[in-house]
Short mmCIF file of C-alpha atoms and ligand atoms in Angstrom, two decimals:
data_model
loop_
_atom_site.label_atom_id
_atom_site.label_comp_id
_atom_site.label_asym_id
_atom_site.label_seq_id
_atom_site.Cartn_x
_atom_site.Cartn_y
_atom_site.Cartn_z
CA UNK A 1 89.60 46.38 28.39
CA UNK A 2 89.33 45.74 24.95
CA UNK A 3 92.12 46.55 22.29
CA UNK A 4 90.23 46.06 18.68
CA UNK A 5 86.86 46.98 17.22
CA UNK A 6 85.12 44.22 16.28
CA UNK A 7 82.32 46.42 14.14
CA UNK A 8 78.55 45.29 12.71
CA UNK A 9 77.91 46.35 8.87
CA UNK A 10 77.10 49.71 8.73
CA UNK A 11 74.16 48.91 6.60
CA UNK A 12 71.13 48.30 7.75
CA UNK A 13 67.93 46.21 6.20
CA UNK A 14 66.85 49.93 5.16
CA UNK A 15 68.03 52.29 2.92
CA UNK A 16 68.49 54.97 5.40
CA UNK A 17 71.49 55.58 6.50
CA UNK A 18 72.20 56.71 9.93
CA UNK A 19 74.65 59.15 11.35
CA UNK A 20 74.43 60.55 15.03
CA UNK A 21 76.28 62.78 18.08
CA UNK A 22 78.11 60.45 20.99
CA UNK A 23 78.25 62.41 24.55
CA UNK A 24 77.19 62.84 28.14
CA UNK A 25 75.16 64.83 28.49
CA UNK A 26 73.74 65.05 25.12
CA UNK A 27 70.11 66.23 25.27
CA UNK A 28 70.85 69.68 24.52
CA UNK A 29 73.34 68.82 21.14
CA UNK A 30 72.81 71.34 18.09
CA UNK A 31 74.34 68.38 15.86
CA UNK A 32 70.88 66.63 15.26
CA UNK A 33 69.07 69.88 14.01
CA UNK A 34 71.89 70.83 11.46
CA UNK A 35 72.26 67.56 10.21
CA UNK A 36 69.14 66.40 9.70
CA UNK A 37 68.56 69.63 8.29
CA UNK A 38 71.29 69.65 5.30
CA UNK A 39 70.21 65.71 4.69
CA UNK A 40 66.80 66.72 4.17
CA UNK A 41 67.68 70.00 1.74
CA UNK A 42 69.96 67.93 0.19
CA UNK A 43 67.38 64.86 -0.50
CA UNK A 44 69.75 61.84 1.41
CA UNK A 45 67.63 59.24 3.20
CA UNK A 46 69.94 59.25 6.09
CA UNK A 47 68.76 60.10 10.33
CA UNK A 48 70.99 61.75 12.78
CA UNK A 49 70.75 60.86 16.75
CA UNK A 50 72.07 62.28 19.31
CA UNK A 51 73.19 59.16 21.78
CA UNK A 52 74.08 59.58 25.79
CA UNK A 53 76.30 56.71 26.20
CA UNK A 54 78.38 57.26 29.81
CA UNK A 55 82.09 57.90 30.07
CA UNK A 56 84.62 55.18 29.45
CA UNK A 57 86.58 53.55 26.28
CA UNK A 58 84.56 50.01 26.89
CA UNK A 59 81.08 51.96 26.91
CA UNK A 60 82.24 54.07 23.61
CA UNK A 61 83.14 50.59 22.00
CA UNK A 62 80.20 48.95 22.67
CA UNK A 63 77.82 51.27 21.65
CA UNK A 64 80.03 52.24 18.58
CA UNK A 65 79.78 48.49 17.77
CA UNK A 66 76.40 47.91 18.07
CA UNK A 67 75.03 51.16 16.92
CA UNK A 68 75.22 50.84 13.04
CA UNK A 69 76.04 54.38 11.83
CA UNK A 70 77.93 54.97 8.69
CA UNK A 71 79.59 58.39 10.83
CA UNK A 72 79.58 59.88 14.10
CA UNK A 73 80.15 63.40 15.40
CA UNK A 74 81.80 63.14 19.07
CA UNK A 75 81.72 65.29 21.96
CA UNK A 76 82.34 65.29 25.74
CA UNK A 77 83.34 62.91 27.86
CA UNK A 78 84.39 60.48 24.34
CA UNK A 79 86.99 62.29 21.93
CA UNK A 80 89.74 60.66 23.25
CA UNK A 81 87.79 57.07 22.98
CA UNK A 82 87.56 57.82 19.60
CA UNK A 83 90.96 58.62 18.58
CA UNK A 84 91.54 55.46 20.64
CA UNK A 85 88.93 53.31 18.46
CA UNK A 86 90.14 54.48 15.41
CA UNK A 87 93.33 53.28 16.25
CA UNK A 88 96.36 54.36 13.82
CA UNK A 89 93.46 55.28 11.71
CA UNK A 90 93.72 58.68 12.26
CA UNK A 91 94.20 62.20 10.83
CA UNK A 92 98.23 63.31 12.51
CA UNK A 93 96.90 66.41 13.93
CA UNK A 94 93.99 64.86 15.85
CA UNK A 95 96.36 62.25 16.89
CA UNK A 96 98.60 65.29 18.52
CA UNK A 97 95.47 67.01 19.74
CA UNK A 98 94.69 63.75 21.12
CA UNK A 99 90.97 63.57 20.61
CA UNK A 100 89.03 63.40 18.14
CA UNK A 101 85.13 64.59 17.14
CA UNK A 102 84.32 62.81 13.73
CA UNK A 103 84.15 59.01 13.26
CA UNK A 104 83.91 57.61 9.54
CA UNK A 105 82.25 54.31 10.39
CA UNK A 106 80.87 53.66 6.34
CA UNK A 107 84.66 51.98 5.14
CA UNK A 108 86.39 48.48 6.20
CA UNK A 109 88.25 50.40 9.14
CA UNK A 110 87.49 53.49 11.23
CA UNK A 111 88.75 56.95 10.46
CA UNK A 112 88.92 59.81 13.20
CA UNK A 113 90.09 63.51 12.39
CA UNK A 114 88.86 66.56 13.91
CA UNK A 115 87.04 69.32 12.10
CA UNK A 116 87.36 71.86 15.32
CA UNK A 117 90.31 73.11 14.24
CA UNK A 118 90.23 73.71 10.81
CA UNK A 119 86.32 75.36 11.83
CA UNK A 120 88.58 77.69 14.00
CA UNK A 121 91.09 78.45 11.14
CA UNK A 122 88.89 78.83 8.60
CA UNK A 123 86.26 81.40 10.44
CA UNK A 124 89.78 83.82 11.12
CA UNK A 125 90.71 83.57 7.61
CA UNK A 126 87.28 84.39 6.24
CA UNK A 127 86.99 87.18 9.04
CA UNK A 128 90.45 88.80 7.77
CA UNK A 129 90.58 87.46 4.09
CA UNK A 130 93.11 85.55 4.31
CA UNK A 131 94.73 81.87 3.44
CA UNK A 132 96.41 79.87 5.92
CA UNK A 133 99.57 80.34 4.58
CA UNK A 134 99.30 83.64 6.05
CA UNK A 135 98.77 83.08 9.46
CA UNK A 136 102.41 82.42 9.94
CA UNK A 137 103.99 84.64 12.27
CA UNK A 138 100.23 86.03 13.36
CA UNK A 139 100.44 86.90 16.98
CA UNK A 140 97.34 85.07 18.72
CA UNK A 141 96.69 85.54 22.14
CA UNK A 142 94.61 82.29 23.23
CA UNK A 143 92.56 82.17 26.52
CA UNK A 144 91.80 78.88 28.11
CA UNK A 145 94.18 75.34 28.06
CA UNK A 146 91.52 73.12 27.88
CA UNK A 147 89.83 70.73 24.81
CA UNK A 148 88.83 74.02 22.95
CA UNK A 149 92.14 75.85 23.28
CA UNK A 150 94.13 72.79 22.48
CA UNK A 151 92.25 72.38 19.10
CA UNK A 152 92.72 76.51 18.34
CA UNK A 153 96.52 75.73 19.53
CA UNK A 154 97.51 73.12 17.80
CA UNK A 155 95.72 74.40 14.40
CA UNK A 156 97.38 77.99 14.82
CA UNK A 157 100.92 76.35 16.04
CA UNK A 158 100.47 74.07 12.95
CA UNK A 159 99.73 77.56 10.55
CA UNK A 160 103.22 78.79 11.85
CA UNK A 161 100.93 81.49 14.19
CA UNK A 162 103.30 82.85 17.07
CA UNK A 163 100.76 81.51 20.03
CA UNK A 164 100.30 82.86 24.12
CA UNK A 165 98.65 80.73 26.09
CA UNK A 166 97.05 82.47 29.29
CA UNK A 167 94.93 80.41 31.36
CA UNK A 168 93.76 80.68 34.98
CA UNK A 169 96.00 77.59 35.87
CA UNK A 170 99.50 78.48 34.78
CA UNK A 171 100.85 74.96 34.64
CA UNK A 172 98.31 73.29 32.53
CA UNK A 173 99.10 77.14 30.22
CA UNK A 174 102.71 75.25 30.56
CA UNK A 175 102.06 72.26 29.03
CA UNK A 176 99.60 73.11 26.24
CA UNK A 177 102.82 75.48 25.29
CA UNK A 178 105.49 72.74 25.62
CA UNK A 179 103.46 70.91 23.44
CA UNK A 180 102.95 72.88 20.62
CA UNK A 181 105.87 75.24 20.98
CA UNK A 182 103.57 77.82 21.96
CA UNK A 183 104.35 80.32 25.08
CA UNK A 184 102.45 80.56 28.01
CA UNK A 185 101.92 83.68 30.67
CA UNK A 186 99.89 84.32 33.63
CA UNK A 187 96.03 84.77 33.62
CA UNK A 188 96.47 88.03 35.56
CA UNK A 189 98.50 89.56 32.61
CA UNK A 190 96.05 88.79 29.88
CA UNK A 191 94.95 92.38 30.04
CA UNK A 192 98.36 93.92 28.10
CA UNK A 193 97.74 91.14 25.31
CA UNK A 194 99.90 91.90 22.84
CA UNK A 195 98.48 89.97 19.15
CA UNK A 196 96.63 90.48 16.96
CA UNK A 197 93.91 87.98 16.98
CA UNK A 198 92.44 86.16 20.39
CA UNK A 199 90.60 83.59 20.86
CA UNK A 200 88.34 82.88 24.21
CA UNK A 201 88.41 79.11 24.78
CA UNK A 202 87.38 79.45 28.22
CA UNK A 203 84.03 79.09 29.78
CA UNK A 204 84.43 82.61 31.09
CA UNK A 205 80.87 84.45 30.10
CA UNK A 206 78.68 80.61 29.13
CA UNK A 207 75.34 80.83 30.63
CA UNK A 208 74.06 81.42 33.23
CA UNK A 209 77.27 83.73 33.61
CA UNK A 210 76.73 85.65 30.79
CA UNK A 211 77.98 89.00 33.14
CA UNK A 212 81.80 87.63 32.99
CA UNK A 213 84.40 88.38 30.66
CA UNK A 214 87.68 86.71 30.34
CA UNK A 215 89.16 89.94 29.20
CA UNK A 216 88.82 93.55 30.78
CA UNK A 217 87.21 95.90 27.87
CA UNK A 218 90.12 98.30 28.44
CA UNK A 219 91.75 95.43 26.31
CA UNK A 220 89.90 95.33 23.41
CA UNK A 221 90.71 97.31 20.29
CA UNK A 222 89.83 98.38 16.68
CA UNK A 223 92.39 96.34 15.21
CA UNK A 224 92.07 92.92 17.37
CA UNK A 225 89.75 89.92 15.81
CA UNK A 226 88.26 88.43 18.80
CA UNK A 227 86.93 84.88 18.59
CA UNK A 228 84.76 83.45 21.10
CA UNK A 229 83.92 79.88 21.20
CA UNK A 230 80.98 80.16 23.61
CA UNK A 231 77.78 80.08 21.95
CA UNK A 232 75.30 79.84 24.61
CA UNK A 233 74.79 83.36 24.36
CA UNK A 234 75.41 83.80 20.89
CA UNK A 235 76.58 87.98 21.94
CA UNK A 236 78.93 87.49 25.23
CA UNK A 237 79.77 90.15 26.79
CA UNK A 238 83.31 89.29 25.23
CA UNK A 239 82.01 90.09 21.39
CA UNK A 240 79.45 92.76 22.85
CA UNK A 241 82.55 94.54 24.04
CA UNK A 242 85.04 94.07 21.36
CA UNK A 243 82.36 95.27 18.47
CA UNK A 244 81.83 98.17 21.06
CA UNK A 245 85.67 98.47 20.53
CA UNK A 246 86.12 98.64 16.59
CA UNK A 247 86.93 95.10 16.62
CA UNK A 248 86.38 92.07 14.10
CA UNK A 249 84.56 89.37 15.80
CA UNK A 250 83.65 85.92 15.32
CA UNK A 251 81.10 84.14 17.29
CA UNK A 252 81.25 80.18 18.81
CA UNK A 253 78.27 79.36 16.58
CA UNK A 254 80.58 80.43 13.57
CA UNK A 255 83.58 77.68 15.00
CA UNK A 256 80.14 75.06 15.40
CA UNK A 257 78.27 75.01 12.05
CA UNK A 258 81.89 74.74 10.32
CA UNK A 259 82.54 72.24 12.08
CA UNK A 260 79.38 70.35 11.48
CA UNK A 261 79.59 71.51 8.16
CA UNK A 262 82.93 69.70 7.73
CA UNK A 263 81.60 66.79 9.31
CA UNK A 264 78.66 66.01 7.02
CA UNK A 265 80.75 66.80 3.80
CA UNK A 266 83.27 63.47 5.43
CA UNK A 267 79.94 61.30 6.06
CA UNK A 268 78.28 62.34 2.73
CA UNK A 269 80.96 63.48 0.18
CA UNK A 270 78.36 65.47 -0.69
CA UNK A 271 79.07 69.33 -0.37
CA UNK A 272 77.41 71.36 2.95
CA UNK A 273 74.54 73.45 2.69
CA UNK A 274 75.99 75.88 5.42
CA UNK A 275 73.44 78.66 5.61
CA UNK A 276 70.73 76.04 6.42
CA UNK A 277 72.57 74.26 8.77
CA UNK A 278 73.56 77.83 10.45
CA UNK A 279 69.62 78.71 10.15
CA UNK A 280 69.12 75.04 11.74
CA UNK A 281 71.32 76.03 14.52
CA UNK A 282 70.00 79.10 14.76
CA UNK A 283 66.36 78.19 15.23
CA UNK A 284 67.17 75.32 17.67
CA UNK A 285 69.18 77.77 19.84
CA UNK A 286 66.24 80.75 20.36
CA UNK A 287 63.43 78.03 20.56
CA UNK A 288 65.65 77.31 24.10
P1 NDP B 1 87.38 72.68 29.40
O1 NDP B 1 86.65 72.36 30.66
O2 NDP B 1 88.28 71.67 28.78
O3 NDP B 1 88.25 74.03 29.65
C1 NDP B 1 87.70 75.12 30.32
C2 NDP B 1 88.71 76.27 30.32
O4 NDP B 1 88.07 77.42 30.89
C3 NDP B 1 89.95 75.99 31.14
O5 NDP B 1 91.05 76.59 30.51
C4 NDP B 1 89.62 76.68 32.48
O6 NDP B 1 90.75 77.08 33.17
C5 NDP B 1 88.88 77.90 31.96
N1 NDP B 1 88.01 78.47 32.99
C6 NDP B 1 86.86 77.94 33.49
N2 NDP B 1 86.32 78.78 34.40
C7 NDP B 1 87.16 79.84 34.49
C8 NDP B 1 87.15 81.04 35.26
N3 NDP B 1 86.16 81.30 36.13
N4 NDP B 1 88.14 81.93 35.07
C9 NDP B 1 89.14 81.66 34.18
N5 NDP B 1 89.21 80.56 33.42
C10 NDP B 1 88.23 79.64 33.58
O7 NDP B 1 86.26 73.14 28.39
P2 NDP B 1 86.30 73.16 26.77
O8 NDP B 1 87.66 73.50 26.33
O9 NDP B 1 85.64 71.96 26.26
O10 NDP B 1 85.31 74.38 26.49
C11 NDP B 1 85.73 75.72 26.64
C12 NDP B 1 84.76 76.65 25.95
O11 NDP B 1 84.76 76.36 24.55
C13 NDP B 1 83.33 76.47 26.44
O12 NDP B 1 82.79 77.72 26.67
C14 NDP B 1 82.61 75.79 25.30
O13 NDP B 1 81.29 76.27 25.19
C15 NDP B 1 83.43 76.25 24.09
N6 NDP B 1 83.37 75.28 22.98
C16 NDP B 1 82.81 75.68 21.80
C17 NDP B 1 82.74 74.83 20.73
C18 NDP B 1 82.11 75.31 19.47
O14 NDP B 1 81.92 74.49 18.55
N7 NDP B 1 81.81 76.57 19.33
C19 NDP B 1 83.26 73.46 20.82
C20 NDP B 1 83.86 73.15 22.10
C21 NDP B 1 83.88 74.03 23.13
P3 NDP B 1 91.50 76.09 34.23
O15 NDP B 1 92.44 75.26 33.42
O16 NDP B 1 92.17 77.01 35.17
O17 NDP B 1 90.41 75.28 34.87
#
């Protein structure tokens, strides 16, 4: 096990910088296709990969190492290698979320922060026209206790939101709630929800199950804002429901363009052209 990262330069022989995705799998990543769509519209010689590089902190380091990117986006099985590599380089509220998916790689040390949360604030406060100062005392009802939910969680808990946590296993429900002095109740009672916003952070309706529902429609209401993270289908039955219902909704692509848009602002300090990195996204998701 290694403890420090002993980095190459950044910069390569050629002037084009490069940027890419970390993750297993990887192959089906939306990253490359907005990126390299907002560095071509915005006329930066830079390329964006997507890398598979296998679980495991020593297998993140030494491709990190090696690879020569001024910035990385980071996904599954590696956003707690890259808190990790970062070290105490680290935004606080990625460092409580413990992971991270954005690696600055261009300055003398590592940074890691993570844009999914403020992507998840800042898609409900747009929805509702709102700042983040208001979301104190906001009753969210949050589905799901795993990497998604944490990041919606710990950015609501962090807004001063009033947070319940159901999720099919009640402990793990437990200890997303300790930790972010949320509450947690029982999966079976997320049906008499009582908030005002909720966000699906489940799994519950991904394809191929794109029959399921985390909530019953019985639930859903005029005045609710439902957020689902899912974007493979871009309509769940969650949203397809809830719009059925009156409600406000906000779809997973929404929470993953924001996101990337945050991300290439960091590697670029240049600002994001969103609506071509949501047409990118877009595109790349109906050409399968
Ligand atoms: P995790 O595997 O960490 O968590 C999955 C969650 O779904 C757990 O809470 C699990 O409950 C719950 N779950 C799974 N199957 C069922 C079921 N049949 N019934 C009830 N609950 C179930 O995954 P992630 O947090 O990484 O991803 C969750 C969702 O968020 C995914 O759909 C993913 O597509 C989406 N996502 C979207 C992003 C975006 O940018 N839009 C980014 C990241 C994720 P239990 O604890 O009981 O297993």
């Amino acid at each position: 096990m290694r403890a420090r990262p002993t980095r190459v330069s950044c910069t390569v022989g050629a002037m084009t910088d490069r940027y890419g995705v970390v993750g297993s799998p990887i192959a089906h990543s939306l990253s490359p296709a907005i990126h390299n769509a907002a560095f071509e519209v915005c006329g930066i010689d830079a390329e964006y990969r997507a890398y598979d590089v296998p679980a495991g902190y020593d297998e993140f380091c030494g491709f990190v190492d090696n690879a020569r990117l001024r910035g990385l986006s980071v996904t599954l099985p590696h956003k707690e290698n890259a808190l990790r590599y970062a070290g105490r380089n680290a935004e606080a509220l990625a460092s409580k979320i413990g992971a991270a998916n954005t690696l600055l790689l261009a300055g003398a040390e590592p940074y890691a922060c993570n844009t999914d949360y403020p992507a998840i604030l800042s898609a409900i406060c747009d929805v509702l026209e709102i700042t983040l100062d208001d979301l104190a005392g906001v009753k969210v009802a949050v589905l799901g206790a795993g990497g998604a939910a944490r990041a919606a969680v710990a950015g609501l808990a962090a807004c001063g939101s009033t947070v319940r946590i159901y999720n099919r296993t009640r402990a793990r429900a437990d200890e997303l709630a300790d930790e972010f002095g949320a509450q947690a109740a029982d999966w079976d009672d997320r049906g008499g929800l009582d908030a005002a916003i909720v966000v699906n952070a489940t799994s519950v309706g991904l394809a191929p199950n794109v029959d399921a529902s985390p909530l019953p429609a019985e639930a859903l209401r005029g005045d609710l804002v439902v957020f689902d993270t899912i974007y493979n289908p871009l309509e769940t039955r969650l949203l397809r429901e809830a719009r059925a219902a009156g409600a406000r909704t906000i779809d997973g692509l929404e929470m993953f363009v924001r996101q990337g848009a945050d991300q290439f602002q960091r590697f670029t300090d240049h600002e994001a052209p969103v609506e071509v990195m949501r047409a990118a996204a877009l595109a790349t998701l109906s050409a399968g």
